[in-house]
């Protein structure tokens, strides 16, 4: 990769990370106001609306030639879309059947499980420094966000299913983009309808089971509708940036970014919404920030070291290419002299 291309790629990564953080924190604040303050508890159904609006927005963008559609095998995109939709359902069910603390533990477990899967099945290597940084990060987020741990059999099974489906879905998001050489926009455009469909069908059932209320019987006031529309518009950016970040970096980096959002949400909750905030939250956030800093430092350091190794390998290949004709020439000359003798 040339220097100009590398700089452009790094700027793209920074832009994707910033967009993901800004949009995710915004939608959490918006949804918290919608669900806690306005009494709209239908999270799974709301997510299906998010994905439907995302697909419609991308369809309009396609018509205006903002991106080019690239066909993907229907079986691949259908299974991928359904898997992502199911993972969202399992996460919501996990939250419904478990305490907040156990749900946070479920989210924390996604990182080590992703590292395990990528190591065993994709033969990806994680250095001891990266593992140490991730350990510090998980400890910090755990201190900041986990309060009570109440276990039950059904909740544990749902949490395990949520971890597996989320992990596999995010790994596939990265793998499909790289193997099929498609952009995050192209993959999201083709998979969003299947994600929306599975949640559109299952969402009202899941929400009624968890909340004992029907989304169809809910009385929609103008302010609730306004917040739903705002949430759906922000979700377009959230869904787009999610695929963008995973495609440009890795599933593990995306999960690290997710825990940064958790810390920011805790901070914004205290500052804007006056949520309770303790010294434990502060210590946990500081430890998590140290872990994120170490992870970023080690990733950048290892990337630079890899680039230096790639450049030296390319230089050696070029040197072999330039010396080979000379050797051939000498051999040829020797053979020619032998024939003359």
Short mmCIF file of C-alpha atoms in Angstrom, two decimals:
data_model
loop_
_atom_site.label_atom_id
_atom_site.label_comp_id
_atom_site.label_asym_id
_atom_site.label_seq_id
_atom_site.Cartn_x
_atom_site.Cartn_y
_atom_site.Cartn_z
CA UNK A 1 0.00 0.00 0.00
CA UNK A 2 1.48 3.38 -1.02
CA UNK A 3 1.95 6.25 1.45
CA UNK A 4 -0.91 8.30 0.00
CA UNK A 5 -3.25 5.32 0.04
CA UNK A 6 -2.22 4.52 3.64
CA UNK A 7 -2.95 8.10 4.76
CA UNK A 8 -6.33 8.03 3.02
CA UNK A 9 -7.13 4.66 4.63
CA UNK A 10 -6.19 5.93 8.11
CA UNK A 11 -8.37 9.03 7.65
CA UNK A 12 -11.22 6.76 6.56
CA UNK A 13 -10.81 4.63 9.69
CA UNK A 14 -10.76 7.70 11.97
CA UNK A 15 -13.85 9.08 10.24
CA UNK A 16 -15.67 5.76 10.58
CA UNK A 17 -14.79 5.50 14.29
CA UNK A 18 -15.92 9.07 14.97
CA UNK A 19 -19.19 8.58 13.08
CA UNK A 20 -19.87 5.34 14.96
CA UNK A 21 -19.26 6.89 18.38
CA UNK A 22 -21.22 10.09 17.69
CA UNK A 23 -24.24 8.33 16.17
CA UNK A 24 -24.34 5.53 18.77
CA UNK A 25 -24.19 7.87 21.75
CA UNK A 26 -26.86 10.06 20.11
CA UNK A 27 -29.24 7.15 19.53
CA UNK A 28 -28.77 5.83 23.08
CA UNK A 29 -29.73 9.23 24.50
CA UNK A 30 -32.68 9.50 22.08
CA UNK A 31 -33.93 5.98 22.83
CA UNK A 32 -33.50 6.46 26.55
CA UNK A 33 -35.75 9.52 26.38
CA UNK A 34 -38.21 7.62 24.19
CA UNK A 35 -38.39 4.51 26.41
CA UNK A 36 -37.77 5.83 29.92
CA UNK A 37 -39.37 9.26 29.79
CA UNK A 38 -42.10 8.76 27.17
CA UNK A 39 -42.94 5.15 27.99
CA UNK A 40 -42.32 3.46 24.62
CA UNK A 41 -40.78 0.07 25.61
CA UNK A 42 -40.83 -1.78 22.27
CA UNK A 43 -37.08 -2.06 21.57
CA UNK A 44 -37.11 -4.99 19.12
CA UNK A 45 -39.92 -3.54 17.00
CA UNK A 46 -38.15 -0.17 16.99
CA UNK A 47 -35.01 -1.87 15.69
CA UNK A 48 -36.98 -3.36 12.78
CA UNK A 49 -38.17 0.16 11.90
CA UNK A 50 -34.56 1.36 12.09
CA UNK A 51 -33.50 -1.23 9.52
CA UNK A 52 -36.45 -0.55 7.23
CA UNK A 53 -35.65 3.19 7.21
CA UNK A 54 -31.97 2.37 6.64
CA UNK A 55 -32.83 0.24 3.61
CA UNK A 56 -35.16 2.90 2.16
CA UNK A 57 -32.50 5.59 2.66
CA UNK A 58 -29.85 3.49 0.91
CA UNK A 59 -32.31 2.69 -1.90
CA UNK A 60 -32.80 6.43 -2.51
CA UNK A 61 -29.02 6.93 -2.37
CA UNK A 62 -28.60 4.16 -4.97
CA UNK A 63 -31.10 5.87 -7.29
CA UNK A 64 -29.03 9.07 -7.04
CA UNK A 65 -25.84 7.08 -7.81
CA UNK A 66 -24.20 7.69 -4.43
CA UNK A 67 -22.95 4.10 -4.55
CA UNK A 68 -22.97 1.19 -6.98
CA UNK A 69 -24.93 -1.95 -6.18
CA UNK A 70 -22.92 -5.16 -6.42
CA UNK A 71 -24.84 -8.45 -6.57
CA UNK A 72 -24.17 -10.97 -3.81
CA UNK A 73 -25.29 -14.58 -3.79
CA UNK A 74 -28.85 -14.60 -2.39
CA UNK A 75 -28.20 -17.49 -0.01
CA UNK A 76 -25.21 -15.73 1.53
CA UNK A 77 -26.89 -12.38 2.06
CA UNK A 78 -30.14 -13.97 3.29
CA UNK A 79 -28.42 -16.13 5.93
CA UNK A 80 -26.22 -13.20 6.95
CA UNK A 81 -29.21 -10.86 7.31
CA UNK A 82 -31.28 -13.38 9.27
CA UNK A 83 -28.32 -14.16 11.57
CA UNK A 84 -27.85 -10.47 12.41
CA UNK A 85 -31.58 -10.03 12.98
CA UNK A 86 -31.69 -13.07 15.29
CA UNK A 87 -28.68 -11.81 17.27
CA UNK A 88 -30.50 -8.54 18.00
CA UNK A 89 -33.53 -10.50 19.19
CA UNK A 90 -31.39 -12.67 21.49
CA UNK A 91 -29.67 -9.58 22.97
CA UNK A 92 -33.04 -8.02 23.77
CA UNK A 93 -34.34 -11.28 25.25
CA UNK A 94 -31.15 -11.58 27.29
CA UNK A 95 -31.76 -8.11 28.71
CA UNK A 96 -35.36 -9.06 29.47
CA UNK A 97 -34.55 -12.32 31.28
CA UNK A 98 -31.41 -11.19 33.13
CA UNK A 99 -30.37 -8.44 35.49
CA UNK A 100 -28.63 -5.38 34.03
CA UNK A 101 -25.33 -6.60 35.51
CA UNK A 102 -25.56 -10.02 33.86
CA UNK A 103 -26.54 -8.38 30.55
CA UNK A 104 -23.40 -6.22 30.75
CA UNK A 105 -21.39 -9.38 31.42
CA UNK A 106 -22.91 -10.85 28.25
CA UNK A 107 -21.71 -7.86 26.21
CA UNK A 108 -18.25 -8.06 27.78
CA UNK A 109 -18.00 -11.77 26.91
CA UNK A 110 -18.31 -11.01 23.18
CA UNK A 111 -14.69 -9.80 22.95
CA UNK A 112 -12.92 -12.90 24.38
CA UNK A 113 -15.29 -15.18 22.46
CA UNK A 114 -14.49 -13.30 19.22
CA UNK A 115 -10.76 -13.61 19.91
CA UNK A 116 -11.22 -17.34 20.56
CA UNK A 117 -13.23 -17.94 17.36
CA UNK A 118 -10.85 -15.94 15.15
CA UNK A 119 -7.86 -17.74 16.66
CA UNK A 120 -9.29 -21.24 16.26
CA UNK A 121 -11.10 -20.99 12.94
CA UNK A 122 -9.53 -18.05 11.08
CA UNK A 123 -5.97 -18.64 12.39
CA UNK A 124 -5.67 -14.98 13.38
CA UNK A 125 -2.91 -14.18 15.84
CA UNK A 126 -3.40 -11.82 18.80
CA UNK A 127 -0.23 -10.71 20.57
CA UNK A 128 0.12 -10.84 24.35
CA UNK A 129 0.14 -7.02 24.41
CA UNK A 130 -3.25 -6.88 22.65
CA UNK A 131 -4.71 -9.49 25.00
CA UNK A 132 -3.38 -7.58 28.03
CA UNK A 133 -4.93 -4.32 26.78
CA UNK A 134 -8.28 -6.05 26.18
CA UNK A 135 -8.14 -7.54 29.68
CA UNK A 136 -7.59 -4.09 31.24
CA UNK A 137 -10.43 -2.67 29.14
CA UNK A 138 -12.88 -5.41 30.17
CA UNK A 139 -11.96 -5.01 33.85
CA UNK A 140 -12.60 -1.26 33.63
CA UNK A 141 -15.95 -1.55 31.85
CA UNK A 142 -16.96 -4.29 34.29
CA UNK A 143 -16.20 -2.09 37.29
CA UNK A 144 -18.07 0.86 35.75
CA UNK A 145 -21.20 -0.89 34.51
CA UNK A 146 -21.78 -4.17 36.37
CA UNK A 147 -23.73 -3.83 39.61
CA UNK A 148 -25.81 -6.93 40.30
CA UNK A 149 -25.32 -10.46 38.96
CA UNK A 150 -28.46 -12.58 39.14
CA UNK A 151 -28.29 -15.92 37.32
CA UNK A 152 -31.15 -18.00 35.94
CA UNK A 153 -31.11 -20.93 33.51
CA UNK A 154 -33.22 -19.42 30.68
CA UNK A 155 -31.40 -16.08 30.88
CA UNK A 156 -28.01 -17.81 30.74
CA UNK A 157 -28.99 -19.84 27.64
CA UNK A 158 -30.28 -16.69 25.91
CA UNK A 159 -27.06 -14.85 26.79
CA UNK A 160 -24.93 -17.65 25.33
CA UNK A 161 -27.00 -17.59 22.12
CA UNK A 162 -26.67 -13.80 21.98
CA UNK A 163 -22.87 -14.02 22.35
CA UNK A 164 -22.49 -16.69 19.65
CA UNK A 165 -24.80 -15.06 17.08
CA UNK A 166 -23.39 -11.56 17.66
CA UNK A 167 -19.80 -12.77 17.42
CA UNK A 168 -20.36 -14.84 14.25
CA UNK A 169 -22.41 -12.04 12.65
CA UNK A 170 -19.67 -9.46 13.21
CA UNK A 171 -16.93 -11.79 11.97
CA UNK A 172 -18.98 -12.45 8.83
CA UNK A 173 -19.50 -8.70 8.35
CA UNK A 174 -15.73 -8.31 8.10
CA UNK A 175 -15.08 -11.54 6.16
CA UNK A 176 -17.79 -11.03 3.50
CA UNK A 177 -16.63 -7.48 2.74
CA UNK A 178 -13.02 -8.56 2.27
CA UNK A 179 -13.55 -11.87 0.45
CA UNK A 180 -16.20 -10.56 -1.95
CA UNK A 181 -14.50 -7.15 -2.28
CA UNK A 182 -17.68 -5.23 -1.52
CA UNK A 183 -18.19 -2.03 0.45
CA UNK A 184 -20.00 -1.68 3.76
CA UNK A 185 -22.78 0.21 1.98
CA UNK A 186 -23.31 -2.56 -0.57
CA UNK A 187 -23.47 -5.25 2.12
CA UNK A 188 -25.81 -3.23 4.35
CA UNK A 189 -28.11 -2.40 1.42
CA UNK A 190 -28.58 -6.05 0.49
CA UNK A 191 -28.80 -7.49 4.01
CA UNK A 192 -30.97 -4.83 5.70
CA UNK A 193 -34.28 -6.11 4.22
CA UNK A 194 -33.70 -9.59 5.68
CA UNK A 195 -32.68 -8.18 9.06
CA UNK A 196 -35.74 -5.91 9.06
CA UNK A 197 -38.06 -8.74 7.98
CA UNK A 198 -37.04 -11.16 10.75
CA UNK A 199 -37.37 -8.42 13.39
CA UNK A 200 -40.58 -7.02 11.89
CA UNK A 201 -42.20 -10.44 12.31
CA UNK A 202 -40.67 -11.40 15.67
CA UNK A 203 -40.38 -7.93 17.22
CA UNK A 204 -44.00 -7.41 18.34
CA UNK A 205 -44.07 -10.96 19.80
CA UNK A 206 -40.77 -10.52 21.67
CA UNK A 207 -41.76 -7.06 22.94
CA UNK A 208 -45.18 -8.22 24.12
CA UNK A 209 -43.56 -11.16 25.92
CA UNK A 210 -41.07 -8.87 27.67
CA UNK A 211 -43.28 -5.84 28.39
CA UNK A 212 -46.77 -7.39 28.60
CA UNK A 213 -47.89 -4.62 26.21
CA UNK A 214 -48.81 -4.61 22.52
CA UNK A 215 -47.10 -2.26 20.11
CA UNK A 216 -50.32 -2.15 18.09
CA UNK A 217 -52.44 -1.05 21.08
CA UNK A 218 -50.01 1.69 22.14
CA UNK A 219 -51.35 5.27 21.94
CA UNK A 220 -48.89 7.26 19.83
CA UNK A 221 -48.65 10.93 20.78
CA UNK A 222 -47.03 13.47 18.41
CA UNK A 223 -43.93 13.75 20.60
CA UNK A 224 -43.50 9.95 20.69
CA UNK A 225 -43.81 9.80 16.89
CA UNK A 226 -41.28 12.62 16.62
CA UNK A 227 -38.76 10.76 18.77
CA UNK A 228 -39.36 7.52 16.81
CA UNK A 229 -38.65 9.36 13.54
CA UNK A 230 -35.52 10.95 15.05
CA UNK A 231 -34.36 7.56 16.33
CA UNK A 232 -34.85 5.98 12.88
CA UNK A 233 -32.89 8.76 11.17
CA UNK A 234 -29.97 8.45 13.61
CA UNK A 235 -30.13 4.66 13.14
CA UNK A 236 -29.24 5.08 9.46
CA UNK A 237 -25.89 6.51 10.54
CA UNK A 238 -25.48 3.88 13.29
CA UNK A 239 -26.09 0.93 10.94
CA UNK A 240 -23.88 2.39 8.20
CA UNK A 241 -21.00 3.18 10.58
CA UNK A 242 -21.22 -0.29 12.19
CA UNK A 243 -20.61 -2.06 8.87
CA UNK A 244 -18.00 0.56 7.94
CA UNK A 245 -15.98 0.16 11.15
CA UNK A 246 -16.05 -3.66 11.11
CA UNK A 247 -15.08 -3.69 7.42
CA UNK A 248 -12.19 -1.25 7.84
CA UNK A 249 -10.88 -2.61 11.16
CA UNK A 250 -12.02 -5.85 12.83
CA UNK A 251 -14.85 -7.24 14.98
CA UNK A 252 -12.67 -6.94 18.10
CA UNK A 253 -11.91 -3.26 17.41
CA UNK A 254 -15.61 -2.64 16.92
CA UNK A 255 -16.35 -4.21 20.32
CA UNK A 256 -13.63 -2.06 21.93
CA UNK A 257 -15.30 0.96 20.36
CA UNK A 258 -18.62 -0.26 21.76
CA UNK A 259 -17.23 -0.15 25.30
CA UNK A 260 -15.95 3.38 24.67
CA UNK A 261 -19.55 4.27 23.83
CA UNK A 262 -20.65 2.66 27.11
CA UNK A 263 -18.28 4.91 29.06
CA UNK A 264 -19.43 7.98 27.12
CA UNK A 265 -23.09 7.10 27.68
CA UNK A 266 -22.44 6.78 31.43
CA UNK A 267 -20.77 10.19 31.36
CA UNK A 268 -23.50 11.84 29.29
CA UNK A 269 -26.16 10.21 31.45
CA UNK A 270 -24.67 11.83 34.52
CA UNK A 271 -24.09 15.21 32.84
CA UNK A 272 -27.31 15.61 30.82
CA UNK A 273 -29.84 13.28 32.46
CA UNK A 274 -28.48 13.49 36.05
CA UNK A 275 -28.22 9.71 36.38
CA UNK A 276 -26.61 8.48 39.62
CA UNK A 277 -22.81 8.41 39.38
CA UNK A 278 -20.46 6.89 41.95
CA UNK A 279 -16.72 6.77 42.54
CA UNK A 280 -16.88 3.17 41.26
CA UNK A 281 -18.18 4.43 37.89
CA UNK A 282 -15.34 6.97 37.70
CA UNK A 283 -12.63 4.40 38.55
CA UNK A 284 -14.06 1.91 36.08
CA UNK A 285 -14.21 4.45 33.26
CA UNK A 286 -10.60 5.56 33.93
CA UNK A 287 -9.36 1.94 33.90
CA UNK A 288 -11.33 1.29 30.69
CA UNK A 289 -9.82 4.37 29.05
CA UNK A 290 -6.33 3.11 29.96
CA UNK A 291 -7.19 -0.24 28.36
CA UNK A 292 -8.46 1.47 25.20
CA UNK A 293 -5.34 3.62 25.03
CA UNK A 294 -3.09 0.57 25.34
CA UNK A 295 -5.12 -1.30 22.72
CA UNK A 296 -4.84 1.62 20.28
CA UNK A 297 -1.11 2.01 20.93
CA UNK A 298 -0.33 -1.68 20.47
CA UNK A 299 -2.50 -1.90 17.32
CA UNK A 300 -0.74 1.08 15.72
CA UNK A 301 2.68 -0.21 16.77
CA UNK A 302 2.05 -3.70 15.36
CA UNK A 303 0.58 -2.28 12.14
CA UNK A 304 3.69 -0.15 11.59
CA UNK A 305 5.94 -3.12 12.30
CA UNK A 306 3.98 -5.21 9.80
CA UNK A 307 4.28 -2.44 7.18
CA UNK A 308 8.05 -2.29 7.67
CA UNK A 309 8.20 -6.07 7.24
CA UNK A 310 6.09 -5.89 4.07
CA UNK A 311 8.28 -3.13 2.61
CA UNK A 312 11.47 -5.10 3.32
CA UNK A 313 9.93 -8.22 1.73
CA UNK A 314 8.98 -6.22 -1.36
CA UNK A 315 12.50 -4.80 -1.54
CA UNK A 316 13.98 -8.30 -1.40
CA UNK A 317 11.62 -9.48 -4.16
CA UNK A 318 12.60 -6.52 -6.36
CA UNK A 319 16.28 -7.25 -5.71
CA UNK A 320 15.78 -10.87 -6.80
CA UNK A 321 13.93 -9.72 -9.91
CA UNK A 322 16.75 -7.40 -10.90
CA UNK A 323 19.52 -9.94 -10.23
CA UNK A 324 17.84 -12.85 -11.96
CA UNK A 325 18.39 -11.61 -15.57
CA UNK A 326 22.05 -10.93 -14.79
CA UNK A 327 22.53 -14.48 -13.55
CA UNK A 328 20.70 -15.82 -16.56
CA UNK A 329 22.91 -13.72 -18.76
CA UNK A 330 26.04 -15.11 -17.21
CA UNK A 331 24.82 -18.65 -17.55
CA UNK A 332 23.89 -18.02 -21.11
CA UNK A 333 27.27 -16.53 -21.79
CA UNK A 334 29.03 -19.53 -20.27
CA UNK A 335 26.97 -21.93 -22.35
CA UNK A 336 27.75 -19.90 -25.44
CA UNK A 337 31.47 -20.01 -24.72
CA UNK A 338 31.30 -23.75 -24.10
CA UNK A 339 29.67 -24.25 -27.47
CA UNK A 340 32.43 -22.32 -29.19
CA UNK A 341 35.24 -24.31 -27.65
#
